[in-house]
């Protein structure tokens, strides 16, 4: 399954969660505080969303930004090797460097293995 969902940047857009997957799988939680201004950020973000879908083992992502500026993106991969492939991807590496240089005041990355996953959908 290949899915990507972006939640509202500060509100106004409805979204649905990425579905639960059969564990184990890997998640990468990227939290950030942005610098002022865009300087190419939206275009690069769109390109990364397109590019990550090509990574074998990519399952999906969810992303949101609070009105106060905290951004959270949770990306899901079938295994650690799939995440490593994404980390090694050249355009992604260039975007990471530009992020440290231009777009982020600070960020944190947490990586973990999901051992349990389930979901609920009232309309299902």
PDB file of C-alpha atoms in Angstrom:
ATOM      1  CA  UNK A   1       0.000   0.000   0.000  1.00  0.00           C
ATOM      2  CA  UNK A   2       1.298   3.452  -0.887  1.00  0.00           C
ATOM      3  CA  UNK A   3      -0.450   6.392   0.702  1.00  0.00           C
ATOM      4  CA  UNK A   4       0.401   9.905   1.741  1.00  0.00           C
ATOM      5  CA  UNK A   5      -1.827  12.240   3.626  1.00  0.00           C
ATOM      6  CA  UNK A   6      -1.173  15.773   4.662  1.00  0.00           C
ATOM      7  CA  UNK A   7      -3.199  17.154   7.519  1.00  0.00           C
ATOM      8  CA  UNK A   8      -4.006  20.815   7.862  1.00  0.00           C
ATOM      9  CA  UNK A   9      -1.241  23.354   8.165  1.00  0.00           C
ATOM     10  CA  UNK A  10      -2.770  25.128  11.137  1.00  0.00           C
ATOM     11  CA  UNK A  11      -6.364  24.061  10.454  1.00  0.00           C
ATOM     12  CA  UNK A  12      -8.942  24.306   7.748  1.00  0.00           C
ATOM     13  CA  UNK A  13      -8.417  21.018   5.893  1.00  0.00           C
ATOM     14  CA  UNK A  14      -9.950  17.689   6.766  1.00  0.00           C
ATOM     15  CA  UNK A  15      -7.803  14.585   6.617  1.00  0.00           C
ATOM     16  CA  UNK A  16      -7.988  10.894   7.346  1.00  0.00           C
ATOM     17  CA  UNK A  17      -5.291   8.901   9.113  1.00  0.00           C
ATOM     18  CA  UNK A  18      -2.997   6.553   7.237  1.00  0.00           C
ATOM     19  CA  UNK A  19      -4.499   3.097   7.794  1.00  0.00           C
ATOM     20  CA  UNK A  20      -3.073   0.614  10.283  1.00  0.00           C
ATOM     21  CA  UNK A  21      -0.565  -1.800   8.765  1.00  0.00           C
ATOM     22  CA  UNK A  22       0.377  -5.321   9.779  1.00  0.00           C
ATOM     23  CA  UNK A  23       3.265  -4.989  12.265  1.00  0.00           C
ATOM     24  CA  UNK A  24       6.119  -4.935  12.536  1.00  0.00           C
ATOM     25  CA  UNK A  25       6.928  -1.883  10.471  1.00  0.00           C
ATOM     26  CA  UNK A  26       9.019   1.237  10.957  1.00  0.00           C
ATOM     27  CA  UNK A  27       8.008   4.807  11.596  1.00  0.00           C
ATOM     28  CA  UNK A  28      10.089   7.958  11.428  1.00  0.00           C
ATOM     29  CA  UNK A  29       8.704  10.908  13.390  1.00  0.00           C
ATOM     30  CA  UNK A  30      10.122  14.253  12.235  1.00  0.00           C
ATOM     31  CA  UNK A  31       9.229  17.279  14.378  1.00  0.00           C
ATOM     32  CA  UNK A  32      10.371  20.749  13.373  1.00  0.00           C
ATOM     33  CA  UNK A  33      10.203  24.471  13.877  1.00  0.00           C
ATOM     34  CA  UNK A  34      10.473  26.365  10.587  1.00  0.00           C
ATOM     35  CA  UNK A  35      12.360  29.554   9.798  1.00  0.00           C
ATOM     36  CA  UNK A  36      10.376  32.526   8.452  1.00  0.00           C
ATOM     37  CA  UNK A  37       9.699  32.546   4.711  1.00  0.00           C
ATOM     38  CA  UNK A  38       9.398  29.754   2.180  1.00  0.00           C
ATOM     39  CA  UNK A  39      12.460  30.076  -0.118  1.00  0.00           C
ATOM     40  CA  UNK A  40      11.513  27.048  -2.213  1.00  0.00           C
ATOM     41  CA  UNK A  41      10.179  24.931   0.644  1.00  0.00           C
ATOM     42  CA  UNK A  42       6.700  24.149  -0.802  1.00  0.00           C
ATOM     43  CA  UNK A  43       8.157  23.005  -4.119  1.00  0.00           C
ATOM     44  CA  UNK A  44      10.764  20.806  -2.433  1.00  0.00           C
ATOM     45  CA  UNK A  45       8.141  19.385  -0.072  1.00  0.00           C
ATOM     46  CA  UNK A  46       5.959  18.428  -3.051  1.00  0.00           C
ATOM     47  CA  UNK A  47       8.933  16.829  -4.796  1.00  0.00           C
ATOM     48  CA  UNK A  48       9.872  14.819  -1.684  1.00  0.00           C
ATOM     49  CA  UNK A  49       6.257  13.589  -1.350  1.00  0.00           C
ATOM     50  CA  UNK A  50       6.429  12.428  -4.970  1.00  0.00           C
ATOM     51  CA  UNK A  51       9.885  10.884  -4.642  1.00  0.00           C
ATOM     52  CA  UNK A  52       9.299   8.925  -1.417  1.00  0.00           C
ATOM     53  CA  UNK A  53       6.418   7.074  -3.090  1.00  0.00           C
ATOM     54  CA  UNK A  54       9.013   5.458  -5.376  1.00  0.00           C
ATOM     55  CA  UNK A  55      10.923   3.909  -2.462  1.00  0.00           C
ATOM     56  CA  UNK A  56      10.210   0.157  -2.228  1.00  0.00           C
ATOM     57  CA  UNK A  57       8.719  -0.458   1.218  1.00  0.00           C
ATOM     58  CA  UNK A  58       7.266   3.049   1.693  1.00  0.00           C
ATOM     59  CA  UNK A  59       3.807   2.747   3.265  1.00  0.00           C
ATOM     60  CA  UNK A  60       2.619   6.335   3.712  1.00  0.00           C
ATOM     61  CA  UNK A  61       2.892   9.478   5.792  1.00  0.00           C
ATOM     62  CA  UNK A  62       0.891  11.973   7.831  1.00  0.00           C
ATOM     63  CA  UNK A  63       1.884  15.575   8.364  1.00  0.00           C
ATOM     64  CA  UNK A  64       0.543  18.575  10.283  1.00  0.00           C
ATOM     65  CA  UNK A  65       1.697  21.972  11.479  1.00  0.00           C
ATOM     66  CA  UNK A  66       0.220  23.738  14.503  1.00  0.00           C
ATOM     67  CA  UNK A  67      -0.710  27.436  14.398  1.00  0.00           C
ATOM     68  CA  UNK A  68       2.195  27.904  16.845  1.00  0.00           C
ATOM     69  CA  UNK A  69       4.649  26.540  14.284  1.00  0.00           C
ATOM     70  CA  UNK A  70       5.389  22.986  15.412  1.00  0.00           C
ATOM     71  CA  UNK A  71       5.442  20.624  12.430  1.00  0.00           C
ATOM     72  CA  UNK A  72       5.117  16.861  12.764  1.00  0.00           C
ATOM     73  CA  UNK A  73       5.513  14.347   9.952  1.00  0.00           C
ATOM     74  CA  UNK A  74       5.208  10.630  10.603  1.00  0.00           C
ATOM     75  CA  UNK A  75       6.431   8.417   7.763  1.00  0.00           C
ATOM     76  CA  UNK A  76       5.845   4.664   7.653  1.00  0.00           C
ATOM     77  CA  UNK A  77       8.110   2.086   6.020  1.00  0.00           C
ATOM     78  CA  UNK A  78       7.880  -1.712   5.818  1.00  0.00           C
ATOM     79  CA  UNK A  79      11.338  -2.144   7.410  1.00  0.00           C
ATOM     80  CA  UNK A  80      14.535  -0.356   8.396  1.00  0.00           C
ATOM     81  CA  UNK A  81      16.106  -1.058   4.991  1.00  0.00           C
ATOM     82  CA  UNK A  82      13.283   0.819   3.235  1.00  0.00           C
ATOM     83  CA  UNK A  83      13.850   3.795   5.543  1.00  0.00           C
ATOM     84  CA  UNK A  84      17.603   3.589   4.885  1.00  0.00           C
ATOM     85  CA  UNK A  85      16.937   3.659   1.117  1.00  0.00           C
ATOM     86  CA  UNK A  86      14.967   6.877   1.615  1.00  0.00           C
ATOM     87  CA  UNK A  87      17.715   8.366   3.788  1.00  0.00           C
ATOM     88  CA  UNK A  88      20.303   7.593   1.072  1.00  0.00           C
ATOM     89  CA  UNK A  89      18.242   8.984  -1.830  1.00  0.00           C
ATOM     90  CA  UNK A  90      20.298  11.813  -3.408  1.00  0.00           C
ATOM     91  CA  UNK A  91      17.552  14.416  -3.849  1.00  0.00           C
ATOM     92  CA  UNK A  92      16.363  13.735  -0.305  1.00  0.00           C
ATOM     93  CA  UNK A  93      19.912  14.190   1.023  1.00  0.00           C
ATOM     94  CA  UNK A  94      20.173  17.530  -0.810  1.00  0.00           C
ATOM     95  CA  UNK A  95      16.806  18.607   0.648  1.00  0.00           C
ATOM     96  CA  UNK A  96      17.987  17.645   4.153  1.00  0.00           C
ATOM     97  CA  UNK A  97      21.074  19.832   3.725  1.00  0.00           C
ATOM     98  CA  UNK A  98      18.986  22.739   2.460  1.00  0.00           C
ATOM     99  CA  UNK A  99      16.607  22.245   5.379  1.00  0.00           C
ATOM    100  CA  UNK A 100      19.422  22.652   7.899  1.00  0.00           C
ATOM    101  CA  UNK A 101      20.717  25.659   6.005  1.00  0.00           C
ATOM    102  CA  UNK A 102      17.470  27.482   5.139  1.00  0.00           C
ATOM    103  CA  UNK A 103      14.180  26.051   6.446  1.00  0.00           C
ATOM    104  CA  UNK A 104      14.505  24.810  10.021  1.00  0.00           C
ATOM    105  CA  UNK A 105      15.250  26.567  13.287  1.00  0.00           C
ATOM    106  CA  UNK A 106      15.344  23.120  14.883  1.00  0.00           C
ATOM    107  CA  UNK A 107      14.183  19.580  14.298  1.00  0.00           C
ATOM    108  CA  UNK A 108      14.186  16.146  15.887  1.00  0.00           C
ATOM    109  CA  UNK A 109      13.926  12.738  14.248  1.00  0.00           C
ATOM    110  CA  UNK A 110      12.683   9.694  16.157  1.00  0.00           C
ATOM    111  CA  UNK A 111      12.767   6.243  14.521  1.00  0.00           C
ATOM    112  CA  UNK A 112      11.049   3.206  15.959  1.00  0.00           C
ATOM    113  CA  UNK A 113       9.588  -0.161  15.157  1.00  0.00           C
ATOM    114  CA  UNK A 114       5.818  -0.407  15.479  1.00  0.00           C
ATOM    115  CA  UNK A 115       4.825  -3.532  17.367  1.00  0.00           C
ATOM    116  CA  UNK A 116       1.072  -2.989  17.489  1.00  0.00           C
ATOM    117  CA  UNK A 117      -1.279  -1.180  15.125  1.00  0.00           C
ATOM    118  CA  UNK A 118      -5.042  -0.989  14.779  1.00  0.00           C
ATOM    119  CA  UNK A 119      -7.606   1.503  13.566  1.00  0.00           C
ATOM    120  CA  UNK A 120     -11.247   2.527  13.720  1.00  0.00           C
ATOM    121  CA  UNK A 121     -13.437   4.069  11.043  1.00  0.00           C
ATOM    122  CA  UNK A 122     -17.016   4.950  11.969  1.00  0.00           C
ATOM    123  CA  UNK A 123     -18.062   4.953   8.296  1.00  0.00           C
ATOM    124  CA  UNK A 124     -16.546   1.566   7.429  1.00  0.00           C
TER     125      UNK A 124
END
